[in-house]
Amino acid sequence: MVDVNTVYSIGVVKDLTDDELYQKLYESWGITDRKIDVWGELNINDMGSWAGLRNAKTLQGNQRIEYPLSGSNELQSGVFLNPAMAKAFLGNDKKVMVACQLVLASPRQRVIKNNPFLLSVDENTVERLTDLTSVLSESERKNIVADSESTLIRSVVYQHEIKSLKDQIESETGALKQLLQTTKTKTHQEIQKLDESKELSQKKVTELEEALKQLNVENEQLSQEKERVSESIAESKAELEMVVEQYRKVEETMAKKIDKLTKFIEEKAVFLKTFEFIDEEDFDSFIVNSAKERDTAEMVSFGDVLGRDYGKAVSYIQSYLKEQDILYPRHIIENYLTLIRSNDLVILAGDSGSGKTNLVQSFAKAVGGVSKIIPVKPNWTSSEDLLGYYNPLEKKYLATPFLEALIEAQQNSEVPYFICLDEMNLARVEYYFADFLSKLEDRDNTPTIQLYSDDESAHVLSELKAVVSIISDAKAKYDQDGVVDFVKLMQDEAVNTEMKRAFGFSEKDSLIKYHGDIRRMLAGVLGTPSSITIPANVRIIGAINIDETTHYLSPKILDRTHIMKFKSPLLTDWNKIFEEIEGYDLDDVSKPLFMDVEALGQRASYPKFDRNNDFCQLFVELNEQFFDRLGVEFGMRTIRQGLNYLDLFSDVNDNTEQAINNFIIHKVLPKFTFDGNKLSGDTQKIDLIEKVLLDKLVEVVPSYESIAEEFSCVAALRSIIENAKANDGVVNYWA
């Protein structure tokens, strides 16, 4: 027997689904036909703001119902119906008796009323019970409502049921008629289709028979072709074996030649060392492979362990640095890794102590690379200060630490080198670095720097060759006396006289001094070649401060570089960094990450401009509407750099808004240095950026509030505007 008195607490039913809630109501009210059919009194309040059903009873059993909820008596106080719909049923009456269905109210209303069972009237089911209102007085209606066993009520209920049944029969009869007509039509159509299908099938059989004949012919042709291919493969295999054998012989021949050449070089190197023309270090460069080798056994493989996933690489690097007590937010590592992979010049800008050079050094360590910090001097005025120069008097190239770092990187081509020009703008960058930057622009070829004339090195080697020849003859002549090095040769009076005669020296000339000159010249040629290519394993980074002791970067430099600005690390949200790292769930991050040179980016042409590309369209629009009007110039190179950056950034983060935000910070805002009081058309430039451009950036990067303020283009532009207003309208990103 159904328990119609079951009552539930809010905690029991608050998380139930609608189906489960209906089931509870059915069980509580003894309903078996899976719908809540009721009758009752429909009325509307005097204000017309509320209408609903009061004194509801079930049509099935004529049972007075209440919500099965502890402490609730809301149902009999009224079940809501839209007042406008209620007025349509009431007409001029204040209340009428109606039959209807109840359904669960909207989830929002159930939450507001704190009643998961809250019901409302299904307005599509309301039916006015006119029999009651037409035959009974007010007092009789009240008595009927009070008397649940009234025959008249049963009559009304039965009448409602009979009408529903009649409607159902009429509906089903109409449906059957329609079904019969549809069936007859379909049967006729199916017969037609069968006739057509029969004809088509016969035609198809004929076509298939023809196709089978054709397939048999083609199969015969394929068999013949297979035989020809097999014969061709056999011939190719024989030719390949012949080529492999030839290659093996060539390889053996080359190995012998290389071995012979190695012995020849070793012999000459031993000779030069014996006669003190080269020192131990130069000798090792001839004989021993002095290139650094990376101990990959003590590193985590980017390919094998992380599957060359750059997003995972960022997580690992950030976690590794944290273990070294170095904390950087994830977005800084994402940005820096992307810029390193771009192979463009990267300039880190910020106050002293903001972590610029530390990022270079710690990142290099994290990926198993080498960092070189080269301090820039205020008196640098030309490329010679950066790369050194050739001294014709000493016949020797005087190298700089920067050039020595490039040469070291060239000798260790498998190791990533990160060369940082610290305090880069203590001198004017366009004076000493512009030529080098122009070389870096070449994306199609390996950039080569000519340090000095090839004729100079050729002259030194020619002179050395003559000296070696004379010494070799003298050594062969006097070797029987045990004279085997230059000093001993010079101590032998007969040899000394012979050497001076051969060199055309007088008695006053010193062969020892000449030997020292040759030694220095040879060391210069060996240590510094006449030209050097910028190695693929090198990334150039600049670090700058902006204060009264430094210079602003010229437009030429800004066009060719990415500016990554830093603020004080004390402003960093340390808790967020720890939360980021804890979310990675990495077990062991004690070892550096092994990333080969190719994984850190390859020099290649920028992507081509595509007018249908969303970013290209955006940047062209910004340029036309704002940048050009502000006197801030950008060329095609900038857009193509942007395409390259967005493509690389997608490997670490698929948030395109973040990538566009970063690019605006790197390439656009650093060029904002102009007088905001000047007019652009009828508008002051300061008004253009405050009232129009700012809103545009908010539109372009709608999620700007989720970006750290110091790396948000919207926050940066607001700061530029505030500073300009406080500085007589002078717009200056660097202020």
Short mmCIF file of N, CA and C in Angstrom, two decimals, residues 336-484:
data_model
loop_
_atom_site.label_atom_id
_atom_site.label_comp_id
_atom_site.label_asym_id
_atom_site.label_seq_id
_atom_site.Cartn_x
_atom_site.Cartn_y
_atom_site.Cartn_z
N TYR A 336 59.16 34.03 -22.69
CA TYR A 336 60.60 34.03 -22.95
C TYR A 336 61.00 32.87 -23.86
N LEU A 337 60.45 31.67 -23.61
CA LEU A 337 60.76 30.52 -24.46
C LEU A 337 60.30 30.78 -25.89
N THR A 338 59.13 31.38 -26.06
CA THR A 338 58.63 31.69 -27.40
C THR A 338 59.56 32.67 -28.11
N LEU A 339 60.01 33.71 -27.39
CA LEU A 339 60.90 34.70 -27.99
C LEU A 339 62.26 34.09 -28.35
N ILE A 340 62.75 33.20 -27.50
CA ILE A 340 64.02 32.52 -27.80
C ILE A 340 63.87 31.71 -29.08
N ARG A 341 62.73 31.03 -29.23
CA ARG A 341 62.52 30.20 -30.42
C ARG A 341 62.32 31.05 -31.68
N SER A 342 61.96 32.33 -31.54
CA SER A 342 61.75 33.18 -32.71
C SER A 342 63.05 33.53 -33.43
N ASN A 343 64.19 33.38 -32.74
CA ASN A 343 65.49 33.74 -33.30
C ASN A 343 65.60 35.24 -33.59
N ASP A 344 64.73 36.05 -32.99
CA ASP A 344 64.85 37.50 -33.08
C ASP A 344 65.67 38.01 -31.90
N LEU A 345 66.10 39.28 -31.99
CA LEU A 345 66.77 39.89 -30.86
C LEU A 345 65.73 40.16 -29.77
N VAL A 346 66.04 39.74 -28.55
CA VAL A 346 65.14 39.93 -27.42
C VAL A 346 65.81 40.92 -26.46
N ILE A 347 65.07 41.95 -26.05
CA ILE A 347 65.60 42.92 -25.09
C ILE A 347 64.74 42.88 -23.84
N LEU A 348 65.37 42.61 -22.71
CA LEU A 348 64.69 42.58 -21.42
C LEU A 348 64.85 43.96 -20.78
N ALA A 349 63.75 44.63 -20.52
CA ALA A 349 63.77 46.00 -20.00
C ALA A 349 63.19 46.02 -18.60
N GLY A 350 63.83 46.78 -17.71
CA GLY A 350 63.31 46.89 -16.35
C GLY A 350 64.32 47.52 -15.43
N ASP A 351 63.88 47.80 -14.21
CA ASP A 351 64.77 48.41 -13.23
C ASP A 351 65.84 47.42 -12.80
N SER A 352 66.89 47.97 -12.23
CA SER A 352 67.97 47.12 -11.71
C SER A 352 67.41 46.21 -10.62
N GLY A 353 67.75 44.92 -10.72
CA GLY A 353 67.28 43.96 -9.73
C GLY A 353 65.94 43.35 -10.04
N SER A 354 65.42 43.61 -11.23
CA SER A 354 64.10 43.07 -11.59
C SER A 354 64.18 41.66 -12.15
N GLY A 355 65.39 41.12 -12.30
CA GLY A 355 65.53 39.72 -12.71
C GLY A 355 65.81 39.50 -14.17
N LYS A 356 66.39 40.49 -14.86
CA LYS A 356 66.62 40.37 -16.31
C LYS A 356 67.76 39.39 -16.58
N THR A 357 68.97 39.71 -16.11
CA THR A 357 70.10 38.82 -16.37
C THR A 357 69.94 37.49 -15.65
N ASN A 358 69.23 37.51 -14.52
CA ASN A 358 68.99 36.26 -13.81
C ASN A 358 68.14 35.32 -14.65
N LEU A 359 67.18 35.87 -15.40
CA LEU A 359 66.35 35.04 -16.28
C LEU A 359 67.23 34.40 -17.36
N VAL A 360 68.16 35.18 -17.93
CA VAL A 360 69.04 34.64 -18.97
C VAL A 360 69.87 33.49 -18.41
N GLN A 361 70.48 33.72 -17.24
CA GLN A 361 71.38 32.72 -16.66
C GLN A 361 70.61 31.48 -16.19
N SER A 362 69.49 31.70 -15.49
CA SER A 362 68.76 30.57 -14.94
C SER A 362 68.09 29.74 -16.04
N PHE A 363 67.57 30.40 -17.08
CA PHE A 363 66.96 29.66 -18.19
C PHE A 363 68.01 28.83 -18.92
N ALA A 364 69.19 29.42 -19.15
CA ALA A 364 70.27 28.68 -19.81
C ALA A 364 70.62 27.42 -19.01
N LYS A 365 70.71 27.58 -17.71
CA LYS A 365 71.02 26.42 -16.85
C LYS A 365 69.92 25.39 -16.91
N ALA A 366 68.66 25.85 -16.97
CA ALA A 366 67.51 24.94 -16.96
C ALA A 366 67.45 24.08 -18.20
N VAL A 367 67.99 24.55 -19.33
CA VAL A 367 67.95 23.77 -20.58
C VAL A 367 69.33 23.23 -20.95
N GLY A 368 70.26 23.23 -20.00
CA GLY A 368 71.58 22.65 -20.23
C GLY A 368 72.43 23.48 -21.17
N GLY A 369 72.21 24.80 -21.19
CA GLY A 369 72.98 25.67 -22.07
C GLY A 369 74.02 26.47 -21.31
N VAL A 370 74.63 27.42 -22.02
CA VAL A 370 75.68 28.28 -21.46
C VAL A 370 75.23 29.72 -21.60
N SER A 371 75.38 30.50 -20.54
CA SER A 371 75.06 31.92 -20.61
C SER A 371 76.35 32.74 -20.54
N LYS A 372 76.40 33.78 -21.32
CA LYS A 372 77.54 34.70 -21.32
C LYS A 372 77.00 36.11 -21.12
N ILE A 373 77.39 36.75 -20.05
CA ILE A 373 76.94 38.12 -19.76
C ILE A 373 78.06 39.08 -20.17
N ILE A 374 77.81 39.91 -21.17
CA ILE A 374 78.82 40.84 -21.70
C ILE A 374 78.43 42.27 -21.30
N PRO A 375 79.16 42.91 -20.40
CA PRO A 375 78.82 44.29 -20.01
C PRO A 375 79.12 45.26 -21.16
N VAL A 376 78.19 46.16 -21.42
CA VAL A 376 78.39 47.20 -22.43
C VAL A 376 78.98 48.43 -21.76
N LYS A 377 79.97 49.06 -22.43
CA LYS A 377 80.63 50.25 -21.88
C LYS A 377 80.00 51.52 -22.47
N PRO A 378 79.94 52.58 -21.68
CA PRO A 378 79.33 53.83 -22.18
C PRO A 378 80.06 54.43 -23.38
N ASN A 379 81.34 54.08 -23.58
CA ASN A 379 82.11 54.70 -24.66
C ASN A 379 82.08 53.91 -25.96
N TRP A 380 81.23 52.91 -26.06
CA TRP A 380 81.14 52.15 -27.31
C TRP A 380 80.47 53.01 -28.39
N THR A 381 81.12 53.11 -29.53
CA THR A 381 80.60 53.97 -30.60
C THR A 381 80.55 53.28 -31.95
N SER A 382 81.15 52.08 -32.07
CA SER A 382 81.15 51.42 -33.38
C SER A 382 81.15 49.91 -33.18
N SER A 383 81.02 49.18 -34.27
CA SER A 383 81.00 47.72 -34.21
C SER A 383 82.33 47.17 -33.72
N GLU A 384 83.41 47.95 -33.84
CA GLU A 384 84.71 47.48 -33.34
C GLU A 384 84.68 47.27 -31.84
N ASP A 385 83.89 48.12 -31.13
CA ASP A 385 83.79 47.96 -29.68
C ASP A 385 83.08 46.66 -29.32
N LEU A 386 82.20 46.20 -30.22
CA LEU A 386 81.46 44.97 -29.98
C LEU A 386 82.25 43.75 -30.42
N LEU A 387 82.90 43.83 -31.61
CA LEU A 387 83.52 42.66 -32.22
C LEU A 387 85.04 42.69 -32.22
N GLY A 388 85.66 43.83 -31.91
CA GLY A 388 87.11 43.94 -31.96
C GLY A 388 87.59 44.46 -33.31
N TYR A 389 88.92 44.47 -33.51
CA TYR A 389 89.47 45.00 -34.76
C TYR A 389 90.83 44.35 -35.04
N TYR A 390 91.26 44.49 -36.30
CA TYR A 390 92.55 43.92 -36.72
C TYR A 390 93.63 44.98 -36.59
N ASN A 391 94.71 44.61 -35.90
CA ASN A 391 95.86 45.51 -35.74
C ASN A 391 96.88 45.18 -36.81
N PRO A 392 97.03 46.05 -37.84
CA PRO A 392 97.95 45.73 -38.95
C PRO A 392 99.41 45.73 -38.52
N LEU A 393 99.75 46.47 -37.45
CA LEU A 393 101.14 46.50 -37.00
C LEU A 393 101.54 45.16 -36.38
N GLU A 394 100.63 44.64 -35.53
CA GLU A 394 100.92 43.36 -34.91
C GLU A 394 100.47 42.18 -35.76
N LYS A 395 99.77 42.52 -36.89
CA LYS A 395 99.21 41.48 -37.76
C LYS A 395 98.41 40.47 -36.93
N LYS A 396 97.52 41.04 -36.09
CA LYS A 396 96.75 40.22 -35.17
C LYS A 396 95.40 40.86 -34.94
N TYR A 397 94.37 40.02 -34.82
CA TYR A 397 93.03 40.54 -34.52
C TYR A 397 92.85 40.60 -33.01
N LEU A 398 92.41 41.78 -32.53
CA LEU A 398 92.17 41.96 -31.10
C LEU A 398 90.69 41.70 -30.83
N ALA A 399 90.39 40.54 -30.29
CA ALA A 399 89.00 40.12 -30.09
C ALA A 399 88.43 40.69 -28.80
N THR A 400 87.11 40.74 -28.74
CA THR A 400 86.38 41.19 -27.55
C THR A 400 85.72 39.99 -26.88
N PRO A 401 85.27 40.15 -25.64
CA PRO A 401 84.54 39.04 -24.98
C PRO A 401 83.32 38.58 -25.79
N PHE A 402 82.65 39.51 -26.47
CA PHE A 402 81.48 39.14 -27.27
C PHE A 402 81.89 38.22 -28.42
N LEU A 403 82.96 38.60 -29.13
CA LEU A 403 83.43 37.78 -30.25
C LEU A 403 83.95 36.43 -29.74
N GLU A 404 84.64 36.46 -28.62
CA GLU A 404 85.16 35.20 -28.06
C GLU A 404 84.00 34.26 -27.69
N ALA A 405 82.89 34.83 -27.22
CA ALA A 405 81.72 34.02 -26.90
C ALA A 405 81.13 33.40 -28.17
N LEU A 406 81.10 34.18 -29.27
CA LEU A 406 80.61 33.64 -30.55
C LEU A 406 81.50 32.51 -31.04
N ILE A 407 82.82 32.70 -30.94
CA ILE A 407 83.77 31.68 -31.40
C ILE A 407 83.63 30.42 -30.55
N GLU A 408 83.50 30.59 -29.23
CA GLU A 408 83.32 29.44 -28.35
C GLU A 408 82.04 28.68 -28.70
N ALA A 409 80.98 29.43 -28.99
CA ALA A 409 79.71 28.80 -29.36
C ALA A 409 79.86 28.04 -30.67
N GLN A 410 80.63 28.60 -31.60
CA GLN A 410 80.84 27.94 -32.90
C GLN A 410 81.61 26.63 -32.71
N GLN A 411 82.50 26.59 -31.75
CA GLN A 411 83.28 25.39 -31.49
C GLN A 411 82.47 24.32 -30.74
N ASN A 412 81.34 24.73 -30.14
CA ASN A 412 80.49 23.81 -29.38
C ASN A 412 79.06 23.90 -29.92
N SER A 413 78.92 23.48 -31.16
CA SER A 413 77.68 23.75 -31.89
C SER A 413 76.46 23.01 -31.35
N GLU A 414 76.66 22.00 -30.49
CA GLU A 414 75.52 21.24 -29.96
C GLU A 414 75.01 21.81 -28.65
N VAL A 415 75.67 22.84 -28.14
CA VAL A 415 75.29 23.43 -26.85
C VAL A 415 74.63 24.78 -27.08
N PRO A 416 73.43 25.03 -26.55
CA PRO A 416 72.80 26.35 -26.69
C PRO A 416 73.60 27.42 -25.93
N TYR A 417 73.85 28.54 -26.59
CA TYR A 417 74.56 29.67 -25.98
C TYR A 417 73.61 30.86 -25.93
N PHE A 418 73.52 31.47 -24.75
CA PHE A 418 72.68 32.65 -24.57
C PHE A 418 73.60 33.81 -24.19
N ILE A 419 73.85 34.69 -25.16
CA ILE A 419 74.79 35.79 -24.98
C ILE A 419 74.00 37.06 -24.68
N CYS A 420 74.21 37.61 -23.50
CA CYS A 420 73.44 38.77 -23.04
C CYS A 420 74.33 40.01 -23.00
N LEU A 421 73.91 41.06 -23.70
CA LEU A 421 74.58 42.35 -23.63
C LEU A 421 73.95 43.13 -22.48
N ASP A 422 74.64 43.14 -21.35
CA ASP A 422 74.09 43.76 -20.15
C ASP A 422 74.27 45.28 -20.21
N GLU A 423 73.26 46.00 -19.68
CA GLU A 423 73.25 47.47 -19.75
C GLU A 423 73.45 47.92 -21.20
N MET A 424 72.71 47.29 -22.09
CA MET A 424 72.89 47.46 -23.54
C MET A 424 72.80 48.91 -23.98
N ASN A 425 71.97 49.71 -23.32
CA ASN A 425 71.78 51.10 -23.75
C ASN A 425 72.59 52.11 -22.95
N LEU A 426 73.67 51.65 -22.28
CA LEU A 426 74.61 52.62 -21.71
C LEU A 426 75.26 53.42 -22.84
N ALA A 427 75.49 52.78 -23.98
CA ALA A 427 75.93 53.46 -25.21
C ALA A 427 74.78 53.40 -26.20
N ARG A 428 74.86 54.19 -27.25
CA ARG A 428 73.78 54.19 -28.25
C ARG A 428 73.83 52.89 -29.05
N VAL A 429 72.76 52.13 -28.93
CA VAL A 429 72.73 50.80 -29.53
C VAL A 429 72.91 50.89 -31.05
N GLU A 430 72.30 51.90 -31.67
CA GLU A 430 72.38 52.00 -33.13
C GLU A 430 73.79 52.32 -33.61
N TYR A 431 74.69 52.77 -32.72
CA TYR A 431 76.07 53.04 -33.11
C TYR A 431 76.89 51.75 -33.20
N TYR A 432 76.82 50.93 -32.15
CA TYR A 432 77.73 49.79 -32.10
C TYR A 432 77.06 48.47 -32.53
N PHE A 433 75.73 48.45 -32.58
CA PHE A 433 75.06 47.16 -32.81
C PHE A 433 74.27 47.09 -34.11
N ALA A 434 74.06 48.21 -34.78
CA ALA A 434 73.18 48.24 -35.95
C ALA A 434 73.65 47.29 -37.04
N ASP A 435 74.97 47.29 -37.33
CA ASP A 435 75.48 46.42 -38.40
C ASP A 435 75.26 44.95 -38.04
N PHE A 436 75.50 44.62 -36.79
CA PHE A 436 75.30 43.24 -36.36
C PHE A 436 73.82 42.87 -36.43
N LEU A 437 72.94 43.80 -36.05
CA LEU A 437 71.51 43.55 -36.10
C LEU A 437 71.04 43.33 -37.54
N SER A 438 71.64 44.06 -38.48
CA SER A 438 71.29 43.87 -39.89
C SER A 438 71.63 42.45 -40.34
N LYS A 439 72.72 41.89 -39.81
CA LYS A 439 73.08 40.52 -40.14
C LYS A 439 72.04 39.54 -39.59
N LEU A 440 71.55 39.84 -38.39
CA LEU A 440 70.55 38.96 -37.78
C LEU A 440 69.23 38.97 -38.55
N GLU A 441 68.98 40.02 -39.32
CA GLU A 441 67.74 40.12 -40.10
C GLU A 441 67.66 39.08 -41.20
N ASP A 442 68.80 38.59 -41.66
CA ASP A 442 68.81 37.63 -42.77
C ASP A 442 68.26 36.31 -42.27
N ARG A 443 67.03 36.00 -42.68
CA ARG A 443 66.36 34.79 -42.21
C ARG A 443 66.54 33.62 -43.16
N ASP A 444 67.04 33.88 -44.37
CA ASP A 444 67.14 32.83 -45.38
C ASP A 444 68.52 32.19 -45.43
N ASN A 445 69.54 32.93 -45.00
CA ASN A 445 70.92 32.42 -45.05
C ASN A 445 71.56 32.53 -43.68
N THR A 446 72.64 31.79 -43.48
CA THR A 446 73.38 31.89 -42.24
C THR A 446 74.18 33.19 -42.25
N PRO A 447 73.91 34.12 -41.34
CA PRO A 447 74.61 35.41 -41.35
C PRO A 447 76.11 35.24 -41.11
N THR A 448 76.90 35.94 -41.92
CA THR A 448 78.36 35.87 -41.82
C THR A 448 78.92 37.27 -41.56
N ILE A 449 79.86 37.36 -40.62
CA ILE A 449 80.49 38.64 -40.29
C ILE A 449 81.95 38.59 -40.73
N GLN A 450 82.35 39.55 -41.55
CA GLN A 450 83.74 39.65 -41.99
C GLN A 450 84.49 40.47 -40.96
N LEU A 451 85.44 39.85 -40.29
CA LEU A 451 86.18 40.53 -39.22
C LEU A 451 87.37 41.30 -39.77
N TYR A 452 88.06 40.71 -40.71
CA TYR A 452 89.18 41.40 -41.36
C TYR A 452 89.42 40.73 -42.70
N SER A 453 90.30 41.31 -43.50
CA SER A 453 90.51 40.84 -44.87
C SER A 453 91.14 39.44 -44.88
N ASP A 454 90.64 38.62 -45.80
CA ASP A 454 91.24 37.29 -45.98
C ASP A 454 92.69 37.40 -46.41
N ASP A 455 93.05 38.51 -47.07
CA ASP A 455 94.44 38.70 -47.52
C ASP A 455 95.40 38.76 -46.34
N GLU A 456 94.93 39.34 -45.22
CA GLU A 456 95.80 39.46 -44.06
C GLU A 456 96.17 38.08 -43.53
N SER A 457 95.15 37.20 -43.38
CA SER A 457 95.45 35.86 -42.87
C SER A 457 96.28 35.09 -43.88
N ALA A 458 96.01 35.29 -45.17
CA ALA A 458 96.79 34.61 -46.20
C ALA A 458 98.25 35.05 -46.14
N HIS A 459 98.46 36.34 -45.89
CA HIS A 459 99.84 36.86 -45.80
C HIS A 459 100.58 36.22 -44.63
N VAL A 460 99.90 36.13 -43.47
CA VAL A 460 100.53 35.53 -42.29
C VAL A 460 100.89 34.07 -42.56
N LEU A 461 99.96 33.32 -43.14
CA LEU A 461 100.20 31.90 -43.40
C LEU A 461 101.29 31.71 -44.45
N SER A 462 101.35 32.61 -45.45
CA SER A 462 102.41 32.52 -46.46
C SER A 462 103.78 32.74 -45.84
N GLU A 463 103.84 33.74 -44.95
CA GLU A 463 105.11 34.02 -44.29
C GLU A 463 105.51 32.85 -43.39
N LEU A 464 104.50 32.27 -42.70
CA LEU A 464 104.78 31.12 -41.84
C LEU A 464 105.28 29.95 -42.67
N LYS A 465 104.68 29.77 -43.85
CA LYS A 465 105.09 28.66 -44.72
C LYS A 465 106.56 28.78 -45.11
N ALA A 466 106.98 30.02 -45.43
CA ALA A 466 108.39 30.23 -45.79
C ALA A 466 109.30 29.92 -44.61
N VAL A 467 108.88 30.37 -43.41
CA VAL A 467 109.70 30.14 -42.22
C VAL A 467 109.80 28.65 -41.94
N VAL A 468 108.66 27.95 -42.02
CA VAL A 468 108.64 26.52 -41.75
C VAL A 468 109.54 25.78 -42.73
N SER A 469 109.49 26.19 -43.99
CA SER A 469 110.32 25.54 -45.02
C SER A 469 111.80 25.69 -44.69
N ILE A 470 112.22 26.90 -44.33
CA ILE A 470 113.64 27.14 -44.02
C ILE A 470 114.05 26.36 -42.78
N ILE A 471 113.15 26.38 -41.74
CA ILE A 471 113.49 25.67 -40.50
C ILE A 471 113.56 24.17 -40.75
N SER A 472 112.65 23.66 -41.59
CA SER A 472 112.64 22.22 -41.89
C SER A 472 113.94 21.81 -42.56
N ASP A 473 114.40 22.64 -43.53
CA ASP A 473 115.66 22.33 -44.20
C ASP A 473 116.82 22.36 -43.21
N ALA A 474 116.80 23.39 -42.33
CA ALA A 474 117.88 23.51 -41.35
C ALA A 474 117.85 22.35 -40.37
N LYS A 475 116.63 21.97 -39.96
CA LYS A 475 116.50 20.86 -39.01
C LYS A 475 117.02 19.56 -39.63
N ALA A 476 116.66 19.34 -40.90
CA ALA A 476 117.11 18.13 -41.58
C ALA A 476 118.63 18.11 -41.70
N LYS A 477 119.20 19.30 -41.90
CA LYS A 477 120.65 19.39 -42.10
C LYS A 477 121.41 19.18 -40.80
N TYR A 478 120.82 19.68 -39.72
CA TYR A 478 121.56 19.65 -38.46
C TYR A 478 120.95 18.69 -37.44
N ASP A 479 120.00 17.88 -37.88
CA ASP A 479 119.33 16.98 -36.95
C ASP A 479 120.28 15.92 -36.40
N GLN A 480 121.35 15.66 -37.20
CA GLN A 480 122.27 14.64 -36.73
C GLN A 480 123.01 15.07 -35.48
N ASP A 481 122.99 16.37 -35.22
CA ASP A 481 123.65 16.87 -34.01
C ASP A 481 122.67 16.97 -32.84
N GLY A 482 121.43 16.48 -33.05
CA GLY A 482 120.45 16.51 -31.97
C GLY A 482 119.75 17.84 -31.81
N VAL A 483 119.85 18.73 -32.82
CA VAL A 483 119.20 20.04 -32.73
C VAL A 483 117.75 19.85 -33.18
N VAL A 484 116.78 19.97 -32.24
CA VAL A 484 115.39 19.65 -32.58
C VAL A 484 114.42 20.77 -32.25
#
